[in-house]
Short mmCIF file of C-alpha atoms in Angstrom, two decimals:
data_model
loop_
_atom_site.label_atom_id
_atom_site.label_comp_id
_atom_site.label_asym_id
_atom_site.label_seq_id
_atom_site.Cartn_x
_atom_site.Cartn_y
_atom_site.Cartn_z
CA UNK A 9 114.88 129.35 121.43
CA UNK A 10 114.60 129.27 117.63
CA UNK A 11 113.37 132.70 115.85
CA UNK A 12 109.64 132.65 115.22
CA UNK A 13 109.98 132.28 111.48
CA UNK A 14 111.80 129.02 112.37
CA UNK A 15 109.16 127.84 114.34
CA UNK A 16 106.40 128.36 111.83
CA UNK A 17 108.36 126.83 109.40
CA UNK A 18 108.95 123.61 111.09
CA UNK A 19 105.10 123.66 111.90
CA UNK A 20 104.50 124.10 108.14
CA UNK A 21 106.72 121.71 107.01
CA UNK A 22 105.05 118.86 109.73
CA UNK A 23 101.22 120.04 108.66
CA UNK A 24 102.06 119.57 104.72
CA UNK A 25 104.07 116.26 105.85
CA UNK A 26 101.35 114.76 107.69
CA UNK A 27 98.21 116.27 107.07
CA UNK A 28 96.17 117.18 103.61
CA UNK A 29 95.31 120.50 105.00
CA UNK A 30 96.28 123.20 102.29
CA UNK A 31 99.33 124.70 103.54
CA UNK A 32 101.83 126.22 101.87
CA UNK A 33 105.52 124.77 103.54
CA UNK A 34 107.87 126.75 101.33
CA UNK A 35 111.35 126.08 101.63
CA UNK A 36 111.74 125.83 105.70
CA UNK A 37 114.03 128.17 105.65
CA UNK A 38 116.95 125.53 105.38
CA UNK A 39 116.12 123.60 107.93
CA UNK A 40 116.57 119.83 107.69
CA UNK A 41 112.80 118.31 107.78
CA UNK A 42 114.71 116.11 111.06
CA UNK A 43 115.25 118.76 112.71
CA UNK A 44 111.43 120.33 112.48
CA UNK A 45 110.15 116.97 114.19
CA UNK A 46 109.93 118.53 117.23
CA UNK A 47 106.25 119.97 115.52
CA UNK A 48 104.62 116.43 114.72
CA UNK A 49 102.30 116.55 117.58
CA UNK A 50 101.71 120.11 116.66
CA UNK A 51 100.40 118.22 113.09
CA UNK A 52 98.44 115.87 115.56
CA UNK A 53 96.55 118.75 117.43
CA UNK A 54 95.15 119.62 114.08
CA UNK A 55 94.21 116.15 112.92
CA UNK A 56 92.82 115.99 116.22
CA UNK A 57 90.58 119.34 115.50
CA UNK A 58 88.83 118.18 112.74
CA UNK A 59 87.80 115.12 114.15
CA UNK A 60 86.47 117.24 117.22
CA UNK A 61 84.39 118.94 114.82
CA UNK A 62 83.17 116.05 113.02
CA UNK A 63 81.87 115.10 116.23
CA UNK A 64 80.82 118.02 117.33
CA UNK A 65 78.47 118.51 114.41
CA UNK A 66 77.38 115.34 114.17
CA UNK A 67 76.13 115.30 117.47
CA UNK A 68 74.55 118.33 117.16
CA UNK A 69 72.32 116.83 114.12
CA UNK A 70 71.49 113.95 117.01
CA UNK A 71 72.93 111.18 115.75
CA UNK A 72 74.46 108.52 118.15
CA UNK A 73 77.33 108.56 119.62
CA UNK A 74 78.37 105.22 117.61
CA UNK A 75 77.75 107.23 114.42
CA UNK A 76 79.72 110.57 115.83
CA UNK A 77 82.66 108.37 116.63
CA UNK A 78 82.94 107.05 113.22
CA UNK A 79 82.34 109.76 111.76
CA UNK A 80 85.10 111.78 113.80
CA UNK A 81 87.57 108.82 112.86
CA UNK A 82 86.68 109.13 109.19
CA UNK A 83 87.66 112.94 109.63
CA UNK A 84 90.77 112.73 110.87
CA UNK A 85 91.49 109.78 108.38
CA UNK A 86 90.86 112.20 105.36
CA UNK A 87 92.63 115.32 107.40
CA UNK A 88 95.79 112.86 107.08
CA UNK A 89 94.67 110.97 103.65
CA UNK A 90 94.69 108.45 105.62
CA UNK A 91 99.01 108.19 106.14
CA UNK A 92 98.94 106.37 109.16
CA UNK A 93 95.99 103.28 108.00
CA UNK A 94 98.36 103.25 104.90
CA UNK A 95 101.38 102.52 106.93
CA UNK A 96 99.50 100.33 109.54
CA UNK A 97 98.12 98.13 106.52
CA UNK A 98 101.74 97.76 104.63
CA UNK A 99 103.39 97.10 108.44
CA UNK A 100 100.25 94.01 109.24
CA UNK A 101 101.08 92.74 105.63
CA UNK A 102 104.40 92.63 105.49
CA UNK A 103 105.03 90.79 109.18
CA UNK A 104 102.06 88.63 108.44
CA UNK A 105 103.01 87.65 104.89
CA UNK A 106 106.88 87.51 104.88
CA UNK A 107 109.28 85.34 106.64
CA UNK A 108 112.35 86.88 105.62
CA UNK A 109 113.35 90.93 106.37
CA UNK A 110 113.98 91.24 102.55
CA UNK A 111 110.60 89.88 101.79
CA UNK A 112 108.76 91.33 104.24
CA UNK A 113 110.07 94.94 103.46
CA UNK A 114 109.48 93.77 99.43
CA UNK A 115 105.40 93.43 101.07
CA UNK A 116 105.25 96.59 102.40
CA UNK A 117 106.76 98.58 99.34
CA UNK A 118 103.69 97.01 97.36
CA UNK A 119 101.08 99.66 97.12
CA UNK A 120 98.13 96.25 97.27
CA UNK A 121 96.48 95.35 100.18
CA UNK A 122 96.23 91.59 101.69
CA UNK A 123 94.41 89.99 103.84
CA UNK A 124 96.73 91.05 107.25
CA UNK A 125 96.61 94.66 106.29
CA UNK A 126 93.11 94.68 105.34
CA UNK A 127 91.97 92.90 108.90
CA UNK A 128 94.61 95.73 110.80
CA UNK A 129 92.77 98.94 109.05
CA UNK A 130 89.22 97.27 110.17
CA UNK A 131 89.88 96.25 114.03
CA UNK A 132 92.02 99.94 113.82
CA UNK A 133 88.91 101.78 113.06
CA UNK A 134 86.38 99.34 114.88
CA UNK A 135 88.52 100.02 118.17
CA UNK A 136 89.19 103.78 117.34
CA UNK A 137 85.35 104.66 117.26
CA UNK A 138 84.45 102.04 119.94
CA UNK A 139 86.50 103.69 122.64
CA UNK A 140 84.84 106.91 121.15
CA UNK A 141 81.68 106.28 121.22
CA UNK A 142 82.40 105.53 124.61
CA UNK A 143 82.63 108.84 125.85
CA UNK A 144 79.79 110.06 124.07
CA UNK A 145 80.11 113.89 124.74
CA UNK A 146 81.52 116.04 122.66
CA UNK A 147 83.84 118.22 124.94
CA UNK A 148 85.63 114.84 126.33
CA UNK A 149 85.59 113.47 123.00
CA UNK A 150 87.83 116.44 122.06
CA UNK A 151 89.90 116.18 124.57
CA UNK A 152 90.44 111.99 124.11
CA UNK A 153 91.30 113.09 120.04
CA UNK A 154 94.10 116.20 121.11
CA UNK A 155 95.73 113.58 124.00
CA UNK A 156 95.42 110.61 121.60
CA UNK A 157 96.61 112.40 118.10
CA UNK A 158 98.83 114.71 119.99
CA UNK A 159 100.75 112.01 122.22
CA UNK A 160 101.39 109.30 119.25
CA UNK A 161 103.26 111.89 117.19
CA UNK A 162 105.23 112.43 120.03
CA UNK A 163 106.68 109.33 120.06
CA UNK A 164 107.84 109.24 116.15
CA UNK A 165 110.61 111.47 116.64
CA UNK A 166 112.42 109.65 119.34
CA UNK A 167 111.69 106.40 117.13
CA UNK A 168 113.25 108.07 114.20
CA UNK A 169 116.28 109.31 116.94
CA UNK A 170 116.93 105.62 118.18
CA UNK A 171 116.33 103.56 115.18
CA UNK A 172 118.20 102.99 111.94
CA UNK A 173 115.66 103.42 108.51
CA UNK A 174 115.13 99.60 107.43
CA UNK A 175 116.01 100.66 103.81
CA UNK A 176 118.39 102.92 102.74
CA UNK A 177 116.44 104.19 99.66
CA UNK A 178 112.93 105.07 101.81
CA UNK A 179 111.50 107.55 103.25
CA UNK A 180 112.84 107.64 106.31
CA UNK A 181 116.47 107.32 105.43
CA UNK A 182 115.86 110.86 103.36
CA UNK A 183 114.83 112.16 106.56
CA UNK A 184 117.75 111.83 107.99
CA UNK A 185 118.73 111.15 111.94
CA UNK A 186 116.25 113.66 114.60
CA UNK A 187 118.30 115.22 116.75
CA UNK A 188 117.81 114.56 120.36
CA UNK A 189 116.70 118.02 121.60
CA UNK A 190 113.84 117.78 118.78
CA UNK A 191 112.56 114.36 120.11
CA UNK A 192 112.47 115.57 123.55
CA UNK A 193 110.64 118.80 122.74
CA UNK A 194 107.93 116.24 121.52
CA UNK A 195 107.51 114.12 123.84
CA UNK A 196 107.13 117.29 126.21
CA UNK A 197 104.26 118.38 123.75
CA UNK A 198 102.78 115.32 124.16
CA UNK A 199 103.13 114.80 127.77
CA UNK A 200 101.11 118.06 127.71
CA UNK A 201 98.60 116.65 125.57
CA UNK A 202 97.49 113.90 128.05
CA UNK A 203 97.46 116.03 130.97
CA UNK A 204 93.69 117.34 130.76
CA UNK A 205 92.90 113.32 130.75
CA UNK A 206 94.44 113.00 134.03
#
């Protein structure tokens, strides 16, 4: 097992990657940012929190649980400044607008929004807080954020480990390849996530 400092480190490095909470990542100690993937459910957990929160508070000021579900997805949206709508936006664009892989990755590089992308972030957030609002209370609602926020990071590592970047000059490619022991540690983190669901 890695030395402690590593393991803060790699937690650092996800929760500046992947959340706007004000942490300080330093260096990682060397590590490659691959590598530290291992901690992107540990990045969800704390998305996760401050959507608890939200709905915790907001449910203690009585308002309904319609209004305490979007407000808990609005908080984990700005705990993330809202990475994952951008990406989901560019991805509905980009399939729905181009017919070629050249122009379809030329879509998503554009920092607009069309039509598909704009339609994807509303029926995201629509379903999000509909399932939410669902549960109503705010001890299950918790627990649906952690297994929900927690188990989708889990899976990004392995689908960084199995597939090739689709450019060579993005994001990802700088990333580099996750080892294999790092995407299993995740998805073990976020097997454990879903567990108090059942």
């Amino acid at each position: 097992m890695p030395p402690a400092s590593v393991l803060r480190a790699d937690i650092l490095a996800c929760l500046a990657f992947y959340t706007r909470l004000p942490v300080n990542a330093g260096d990682g100690d060397g590590r490659s940012f691959a590598a530290a993937q291992w901690a992107a459910p540990v990045a969800g957990l704390a998305v996760a929190l401050c959507g608890a929160v939200a709905f915790w508070l907001a449910d203690a000021l009585g308002l309904p649980p319609s209004l305490c579900a979007l407000i808990a997805v609005a908080a984990t949206m700005l705990a993330t400044g809202a990475l994952h709508e951008d990406g989901l936006s560019d991805t509905a664009d980009g399939f729905g607008g181009g017919r070629t892989r050249e122009r379809k990755l030329e879509i998503m590089r554009d920092s607009r929004i069309g039509s598909y992308g704009a339609a994807a972030l509303v029926f995201s957030i629509l379903l999000r807080a509909g399932a939410l609002a669902e549960i109503a209370t705010p001890g299950a609602a918790a627990f649906a954020l952690v297994a929900a926020h927690m188990a989708a990071r889990a899976l990004m590592p392995l689908f960084m480990q199995l597939l090739p970047p689709a450019r060579t000059d993005g994001l990802a490619a700088g990333v580099g390849t996750v080892p294999q022991q790092t995407a299993a540690v995740a998805l073990i983190l976020g097997g454990v996530a879903l567990l108090p669901l059942g």
